[in-house]
Tab-separated table of N, CA and C in Angstrom:
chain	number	residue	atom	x	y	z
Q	323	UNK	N	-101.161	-132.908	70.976
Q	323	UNK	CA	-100.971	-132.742	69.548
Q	323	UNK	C	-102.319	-132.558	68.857
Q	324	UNK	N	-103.343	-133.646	68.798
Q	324	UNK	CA	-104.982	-133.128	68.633
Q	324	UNK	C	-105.189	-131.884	68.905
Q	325	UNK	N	-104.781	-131.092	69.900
Q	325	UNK	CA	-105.205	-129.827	69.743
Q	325	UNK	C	-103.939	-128.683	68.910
Q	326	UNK	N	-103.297	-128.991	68.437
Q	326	UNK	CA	-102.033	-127.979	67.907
Q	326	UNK	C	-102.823	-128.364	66.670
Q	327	UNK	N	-103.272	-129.266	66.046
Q	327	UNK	CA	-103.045	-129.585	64.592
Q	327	UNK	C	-105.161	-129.774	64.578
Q	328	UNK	N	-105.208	-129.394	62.918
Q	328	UNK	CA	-106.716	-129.840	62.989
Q	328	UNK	C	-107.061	-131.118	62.451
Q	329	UNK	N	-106.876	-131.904	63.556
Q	329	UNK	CA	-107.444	-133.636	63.559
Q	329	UNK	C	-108.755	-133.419	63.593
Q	330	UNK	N	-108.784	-134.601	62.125
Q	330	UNK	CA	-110.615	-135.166	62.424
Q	330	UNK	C	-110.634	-136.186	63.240
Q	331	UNK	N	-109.584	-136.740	63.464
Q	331	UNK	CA	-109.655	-137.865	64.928
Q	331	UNK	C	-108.843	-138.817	64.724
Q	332	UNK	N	-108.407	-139.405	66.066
Q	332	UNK	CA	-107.747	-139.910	66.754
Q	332	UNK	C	-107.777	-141.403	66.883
Q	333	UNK	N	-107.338	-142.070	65.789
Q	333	UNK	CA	-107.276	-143.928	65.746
Q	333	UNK	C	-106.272	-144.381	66.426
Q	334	UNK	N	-107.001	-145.401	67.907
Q	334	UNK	CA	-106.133	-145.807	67.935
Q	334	UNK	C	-105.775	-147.265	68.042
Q	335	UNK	N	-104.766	-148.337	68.107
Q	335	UNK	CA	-104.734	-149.691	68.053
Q	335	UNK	C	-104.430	-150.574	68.804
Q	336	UNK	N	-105.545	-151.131	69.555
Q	336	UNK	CA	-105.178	-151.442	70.929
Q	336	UNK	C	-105.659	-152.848	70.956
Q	337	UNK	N	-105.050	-153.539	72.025
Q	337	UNK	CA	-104.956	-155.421	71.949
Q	337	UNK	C	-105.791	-155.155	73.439
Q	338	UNK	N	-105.733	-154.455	74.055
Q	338	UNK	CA	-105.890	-154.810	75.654
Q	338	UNK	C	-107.185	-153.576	75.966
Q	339	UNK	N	-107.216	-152.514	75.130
Q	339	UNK	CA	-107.780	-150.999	75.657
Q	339	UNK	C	-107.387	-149.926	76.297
Q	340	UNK	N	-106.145	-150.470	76.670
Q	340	UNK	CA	-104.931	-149.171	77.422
Q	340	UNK	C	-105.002	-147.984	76.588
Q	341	UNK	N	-104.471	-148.423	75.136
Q	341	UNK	CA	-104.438	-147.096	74.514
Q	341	UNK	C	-105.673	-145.917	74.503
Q	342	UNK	N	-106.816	-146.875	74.299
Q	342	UNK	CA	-107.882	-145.709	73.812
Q	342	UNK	C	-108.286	-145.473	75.294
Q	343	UNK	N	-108.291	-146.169	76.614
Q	343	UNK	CA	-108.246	-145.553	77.583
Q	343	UNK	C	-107.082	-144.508	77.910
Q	344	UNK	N	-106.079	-144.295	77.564
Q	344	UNK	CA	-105.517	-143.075	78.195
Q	344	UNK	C	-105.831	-142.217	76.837
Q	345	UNK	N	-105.586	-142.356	75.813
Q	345	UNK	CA	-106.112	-141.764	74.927
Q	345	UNK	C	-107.717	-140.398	75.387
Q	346	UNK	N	-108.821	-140.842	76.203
Q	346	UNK	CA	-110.094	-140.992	76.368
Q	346	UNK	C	-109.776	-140.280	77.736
Q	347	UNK	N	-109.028	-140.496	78.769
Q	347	UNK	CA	-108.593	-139.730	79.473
Q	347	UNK	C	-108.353	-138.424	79.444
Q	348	UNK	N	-107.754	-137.724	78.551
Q	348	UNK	CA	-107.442	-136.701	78.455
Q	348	UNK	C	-108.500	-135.739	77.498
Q	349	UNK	N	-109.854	-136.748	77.268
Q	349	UNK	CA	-111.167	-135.742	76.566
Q	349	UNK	C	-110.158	-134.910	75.805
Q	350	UNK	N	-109.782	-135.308	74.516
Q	350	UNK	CA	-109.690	-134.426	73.604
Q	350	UNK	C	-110.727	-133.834	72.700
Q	351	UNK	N	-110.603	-133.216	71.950
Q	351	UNK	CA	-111.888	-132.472	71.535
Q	351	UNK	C	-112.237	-133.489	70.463
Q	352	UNK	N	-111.231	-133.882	69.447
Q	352	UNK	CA	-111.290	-134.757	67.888
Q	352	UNK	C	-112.265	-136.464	68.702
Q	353	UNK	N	-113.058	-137.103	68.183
Q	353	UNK	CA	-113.132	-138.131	68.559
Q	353	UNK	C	-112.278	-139.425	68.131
Q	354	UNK	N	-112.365	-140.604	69.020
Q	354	UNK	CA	-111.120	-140.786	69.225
Q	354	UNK	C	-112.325	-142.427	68.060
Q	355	UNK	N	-111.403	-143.072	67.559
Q	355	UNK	CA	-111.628	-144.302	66.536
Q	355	UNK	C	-110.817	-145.291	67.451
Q	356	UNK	N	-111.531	-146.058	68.131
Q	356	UNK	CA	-110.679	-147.568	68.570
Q	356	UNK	C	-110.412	-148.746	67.560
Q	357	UNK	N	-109.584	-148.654	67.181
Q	357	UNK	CA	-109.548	-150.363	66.407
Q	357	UNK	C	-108.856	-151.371	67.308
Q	358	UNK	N	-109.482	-152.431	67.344
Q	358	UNK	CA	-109.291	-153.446	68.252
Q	358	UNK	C	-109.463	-154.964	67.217
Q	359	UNK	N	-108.440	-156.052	67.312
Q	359	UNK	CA	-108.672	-157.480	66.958
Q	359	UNK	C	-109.609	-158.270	67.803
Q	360	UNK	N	-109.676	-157.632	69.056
Q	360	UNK	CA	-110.875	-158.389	70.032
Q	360	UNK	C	-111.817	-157.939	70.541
Q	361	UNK	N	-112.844	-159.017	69.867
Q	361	UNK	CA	-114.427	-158.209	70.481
Q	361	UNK	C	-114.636	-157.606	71.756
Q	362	UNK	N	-113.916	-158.817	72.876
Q	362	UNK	CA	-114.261	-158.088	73.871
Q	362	UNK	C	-113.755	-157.006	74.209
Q	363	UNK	N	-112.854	-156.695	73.787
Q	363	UNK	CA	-112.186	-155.279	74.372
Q	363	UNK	C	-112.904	-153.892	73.643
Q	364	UNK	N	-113.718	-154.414	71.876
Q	364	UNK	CA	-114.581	-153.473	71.346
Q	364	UNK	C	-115.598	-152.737	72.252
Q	365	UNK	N	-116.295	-154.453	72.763
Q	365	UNK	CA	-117.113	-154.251	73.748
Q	365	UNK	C	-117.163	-152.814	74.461
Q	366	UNK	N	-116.005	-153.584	75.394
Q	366	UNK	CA	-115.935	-152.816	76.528
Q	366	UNK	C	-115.366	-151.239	76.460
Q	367	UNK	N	-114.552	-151.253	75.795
Q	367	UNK	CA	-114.658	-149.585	74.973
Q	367	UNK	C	-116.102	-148.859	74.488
Q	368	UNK	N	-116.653	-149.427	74.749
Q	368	UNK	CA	-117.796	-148.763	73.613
Q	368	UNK	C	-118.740	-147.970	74.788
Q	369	UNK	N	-118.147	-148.203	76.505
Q	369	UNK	CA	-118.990	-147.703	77.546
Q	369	UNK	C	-117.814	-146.216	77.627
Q	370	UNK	N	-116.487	-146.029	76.955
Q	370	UNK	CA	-115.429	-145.064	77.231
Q	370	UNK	C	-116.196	-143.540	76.674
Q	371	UNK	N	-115.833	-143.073	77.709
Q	371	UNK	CA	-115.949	-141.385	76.801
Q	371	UNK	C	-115.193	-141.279	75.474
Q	372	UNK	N	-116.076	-140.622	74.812
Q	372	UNK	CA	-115.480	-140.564	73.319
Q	372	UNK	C	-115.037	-141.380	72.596
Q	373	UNK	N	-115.056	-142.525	72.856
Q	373	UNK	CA	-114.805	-143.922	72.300
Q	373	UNK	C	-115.373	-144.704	71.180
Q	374	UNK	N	-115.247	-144.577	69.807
Q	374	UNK	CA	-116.472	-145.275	68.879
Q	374	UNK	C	-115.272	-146.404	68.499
Q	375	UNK	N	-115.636	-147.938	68.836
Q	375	UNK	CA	-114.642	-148.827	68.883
Q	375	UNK	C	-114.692	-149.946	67.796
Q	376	UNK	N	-114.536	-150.401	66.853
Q	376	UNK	CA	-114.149	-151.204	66.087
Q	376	UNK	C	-114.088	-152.451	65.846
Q	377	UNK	N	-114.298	-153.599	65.796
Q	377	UNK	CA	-113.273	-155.061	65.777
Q	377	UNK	C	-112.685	-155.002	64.200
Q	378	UNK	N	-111.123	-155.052	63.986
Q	378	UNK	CA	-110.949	-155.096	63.030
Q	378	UNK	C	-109.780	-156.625	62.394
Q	379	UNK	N	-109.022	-156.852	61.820
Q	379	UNK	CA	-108.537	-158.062	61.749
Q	379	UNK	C	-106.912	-157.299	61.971
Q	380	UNK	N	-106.471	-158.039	63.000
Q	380	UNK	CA	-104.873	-157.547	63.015
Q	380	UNK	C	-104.070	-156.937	62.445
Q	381	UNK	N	-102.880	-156.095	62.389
Q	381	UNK	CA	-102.086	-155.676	61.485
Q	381	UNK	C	-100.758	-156.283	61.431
Q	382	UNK	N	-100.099	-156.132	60.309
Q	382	UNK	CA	-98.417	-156.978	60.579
Q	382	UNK	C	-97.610	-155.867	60.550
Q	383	UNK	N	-97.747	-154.884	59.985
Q	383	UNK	CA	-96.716	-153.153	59.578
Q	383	UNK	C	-97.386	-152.218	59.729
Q	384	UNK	N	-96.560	-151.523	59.828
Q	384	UNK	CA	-96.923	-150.230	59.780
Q	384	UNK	C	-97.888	-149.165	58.584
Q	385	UNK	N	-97.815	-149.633	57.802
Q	385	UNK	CA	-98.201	-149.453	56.223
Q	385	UNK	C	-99.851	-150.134	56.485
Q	386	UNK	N	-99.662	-150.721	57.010
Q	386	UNK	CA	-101.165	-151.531	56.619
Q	386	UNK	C	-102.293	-150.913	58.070
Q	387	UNK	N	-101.411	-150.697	59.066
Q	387	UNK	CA	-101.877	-150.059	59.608
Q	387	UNK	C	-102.380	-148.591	59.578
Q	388	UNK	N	-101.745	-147.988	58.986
Q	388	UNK	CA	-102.302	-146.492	58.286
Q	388	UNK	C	-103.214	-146.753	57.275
Q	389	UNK	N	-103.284	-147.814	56.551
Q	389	UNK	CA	-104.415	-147.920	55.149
Q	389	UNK	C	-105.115	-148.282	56.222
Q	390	UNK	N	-105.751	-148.982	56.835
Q	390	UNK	CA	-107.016	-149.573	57.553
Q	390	UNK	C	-107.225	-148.611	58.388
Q	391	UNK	N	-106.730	-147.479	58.827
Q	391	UNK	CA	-106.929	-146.593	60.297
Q	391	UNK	C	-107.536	-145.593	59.042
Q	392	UNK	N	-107.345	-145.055	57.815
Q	392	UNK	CA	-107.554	-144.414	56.723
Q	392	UNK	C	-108.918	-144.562	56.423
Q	393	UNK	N	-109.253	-146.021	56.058
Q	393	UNK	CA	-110.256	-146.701	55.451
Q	393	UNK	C	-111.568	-146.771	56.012
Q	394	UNK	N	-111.476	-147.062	57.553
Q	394	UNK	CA	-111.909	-146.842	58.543
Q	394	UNK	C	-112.599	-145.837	59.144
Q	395	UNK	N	-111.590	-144.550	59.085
Q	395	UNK	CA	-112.185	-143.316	59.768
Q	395	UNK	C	-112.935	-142.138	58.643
Q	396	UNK	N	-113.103	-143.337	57.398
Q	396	UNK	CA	-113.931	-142.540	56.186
Q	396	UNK	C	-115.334	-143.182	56.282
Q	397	UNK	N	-114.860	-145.042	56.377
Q	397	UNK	CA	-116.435	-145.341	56.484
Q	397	UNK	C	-116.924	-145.050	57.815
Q	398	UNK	N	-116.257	-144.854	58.927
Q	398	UNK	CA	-117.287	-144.873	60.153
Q	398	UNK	C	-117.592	-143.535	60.126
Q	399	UNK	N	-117.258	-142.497	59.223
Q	399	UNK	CA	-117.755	-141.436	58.549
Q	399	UNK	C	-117.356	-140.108	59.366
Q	400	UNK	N	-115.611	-140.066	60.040
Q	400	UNK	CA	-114.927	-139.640	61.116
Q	400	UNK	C	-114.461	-138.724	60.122
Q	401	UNK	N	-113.498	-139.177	59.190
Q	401	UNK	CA	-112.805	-138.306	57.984
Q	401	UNK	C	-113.642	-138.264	56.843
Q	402	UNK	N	-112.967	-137.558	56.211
Q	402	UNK	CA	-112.865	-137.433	54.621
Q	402	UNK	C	-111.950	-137.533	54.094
Q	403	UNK	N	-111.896	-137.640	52.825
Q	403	UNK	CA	-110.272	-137.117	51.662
Q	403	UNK	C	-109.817	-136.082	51.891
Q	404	UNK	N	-108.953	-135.980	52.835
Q	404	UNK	CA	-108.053	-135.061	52.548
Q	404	UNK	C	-107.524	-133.866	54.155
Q	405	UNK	N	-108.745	-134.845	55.200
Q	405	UNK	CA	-108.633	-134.649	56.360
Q	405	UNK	C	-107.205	-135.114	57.019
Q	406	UNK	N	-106.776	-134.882	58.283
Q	406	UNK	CA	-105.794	-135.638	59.007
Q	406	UNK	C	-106.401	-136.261	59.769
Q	407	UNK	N	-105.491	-137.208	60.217
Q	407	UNK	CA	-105.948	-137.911	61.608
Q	407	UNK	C	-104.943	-138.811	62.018
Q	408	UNK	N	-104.865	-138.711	63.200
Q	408	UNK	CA	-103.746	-138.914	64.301
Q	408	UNK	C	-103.694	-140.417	64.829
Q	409	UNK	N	-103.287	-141.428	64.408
Q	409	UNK	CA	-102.684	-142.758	64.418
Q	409	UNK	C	-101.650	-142.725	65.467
Q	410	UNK	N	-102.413	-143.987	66.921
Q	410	UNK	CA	-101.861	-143.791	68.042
Q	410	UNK	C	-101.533	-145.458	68.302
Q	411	UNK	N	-100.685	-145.986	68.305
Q	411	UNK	CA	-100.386	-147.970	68.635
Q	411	UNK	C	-99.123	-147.993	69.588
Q	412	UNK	N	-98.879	-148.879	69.595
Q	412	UNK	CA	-97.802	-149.956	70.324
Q	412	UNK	C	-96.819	-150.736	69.479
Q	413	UNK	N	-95.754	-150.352	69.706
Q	413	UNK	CA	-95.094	-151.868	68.699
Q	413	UNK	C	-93.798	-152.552	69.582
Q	414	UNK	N	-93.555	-154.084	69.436
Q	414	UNK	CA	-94.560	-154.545	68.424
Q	414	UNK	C	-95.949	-154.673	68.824
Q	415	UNK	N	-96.975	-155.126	67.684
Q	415	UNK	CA	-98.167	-155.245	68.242
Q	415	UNK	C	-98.757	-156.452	68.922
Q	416	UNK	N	-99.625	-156.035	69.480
Q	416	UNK	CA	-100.387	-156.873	70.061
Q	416	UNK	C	-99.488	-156.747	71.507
Q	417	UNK	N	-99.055	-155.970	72.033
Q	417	UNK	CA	-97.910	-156.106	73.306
Q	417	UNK	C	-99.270	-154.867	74.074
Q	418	UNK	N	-99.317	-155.839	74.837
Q	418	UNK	CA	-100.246	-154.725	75.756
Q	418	UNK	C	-99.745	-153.439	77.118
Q	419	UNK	N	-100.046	-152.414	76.573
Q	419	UNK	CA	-99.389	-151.561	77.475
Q	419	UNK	C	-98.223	-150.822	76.734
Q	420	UNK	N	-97.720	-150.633	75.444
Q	420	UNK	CA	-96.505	-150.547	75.073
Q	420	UNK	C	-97.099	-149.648	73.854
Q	421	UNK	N	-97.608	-148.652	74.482
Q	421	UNK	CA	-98.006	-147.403	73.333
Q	421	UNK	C	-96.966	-146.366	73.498
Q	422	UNK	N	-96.064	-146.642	71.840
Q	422	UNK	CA	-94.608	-145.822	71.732
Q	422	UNK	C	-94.772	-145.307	70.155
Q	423	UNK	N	-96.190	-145.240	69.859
Q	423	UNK	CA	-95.705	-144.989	68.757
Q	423	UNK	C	-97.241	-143.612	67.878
Q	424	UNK	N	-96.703	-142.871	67.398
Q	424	UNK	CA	-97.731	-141.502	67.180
Q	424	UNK	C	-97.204	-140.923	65.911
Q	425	UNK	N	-98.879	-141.142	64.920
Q	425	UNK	CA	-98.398	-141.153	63.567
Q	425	UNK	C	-99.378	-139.659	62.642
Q	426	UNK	N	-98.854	-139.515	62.016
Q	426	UNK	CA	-99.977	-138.009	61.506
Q	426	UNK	C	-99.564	-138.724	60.183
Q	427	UNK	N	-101.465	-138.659	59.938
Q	427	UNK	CA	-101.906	-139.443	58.427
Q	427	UNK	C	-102.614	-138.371	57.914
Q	428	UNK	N	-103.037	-138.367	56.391
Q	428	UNK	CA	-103.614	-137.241	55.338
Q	428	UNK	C	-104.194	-138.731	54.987
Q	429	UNK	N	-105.829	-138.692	54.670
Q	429	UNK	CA	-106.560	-139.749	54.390
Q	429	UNK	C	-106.679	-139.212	53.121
């Protein structure tokens, strides 16, 4: 989908690093935004191809998860106003391994 559509990049929300590892797998061209609740997994993302990784504070919905993946990929200076970008998680969250869910945001 990153390549059909013009993504400024690819957030995604991961408890464990599964996501932004298969995510990172497939070298898409857009770079990919990790948000993560745990340092260590920031950490350890941060050695991934294409990987610029995050610690951020949990989400409870869906809604809040698009404002912070939004908020995010403006200050780490990924988007702009008015860019897209491709919102990639798991639900529910924090379930590791259980990436079912692929969202197209207008920041």
């Amino acid at each position: 989908i990153a390549g059909l559509l013009p993504v400024a990049v690819i957030v995604t929300y991961t408890t464990s690093g599964s996501t932004s590892l298969r995510a990172a797998r497939e070298r898409p061209i857009p770079p990919i935004l990790s948000m993560t609740p745990s340092l260590a997994t920031a950490r350890c993302l941060a050695l991934v191809w294409g990987v610029h990784s995050v610690q951020t504070p949990d989400v409870s919905d869906v809604a809040e998860m698009v404002e912070h993946a939004c908020r995010h990929a403006v200050a780490e200076e990924f988007a702009k106003p008015g860019d897209t970008i491709l919102i990639s998680a798991g639900m529910p969250f924090g379930t590791p391994g259980a990436t079912n869910l692929l969202r197209i945001a207008t920041v």
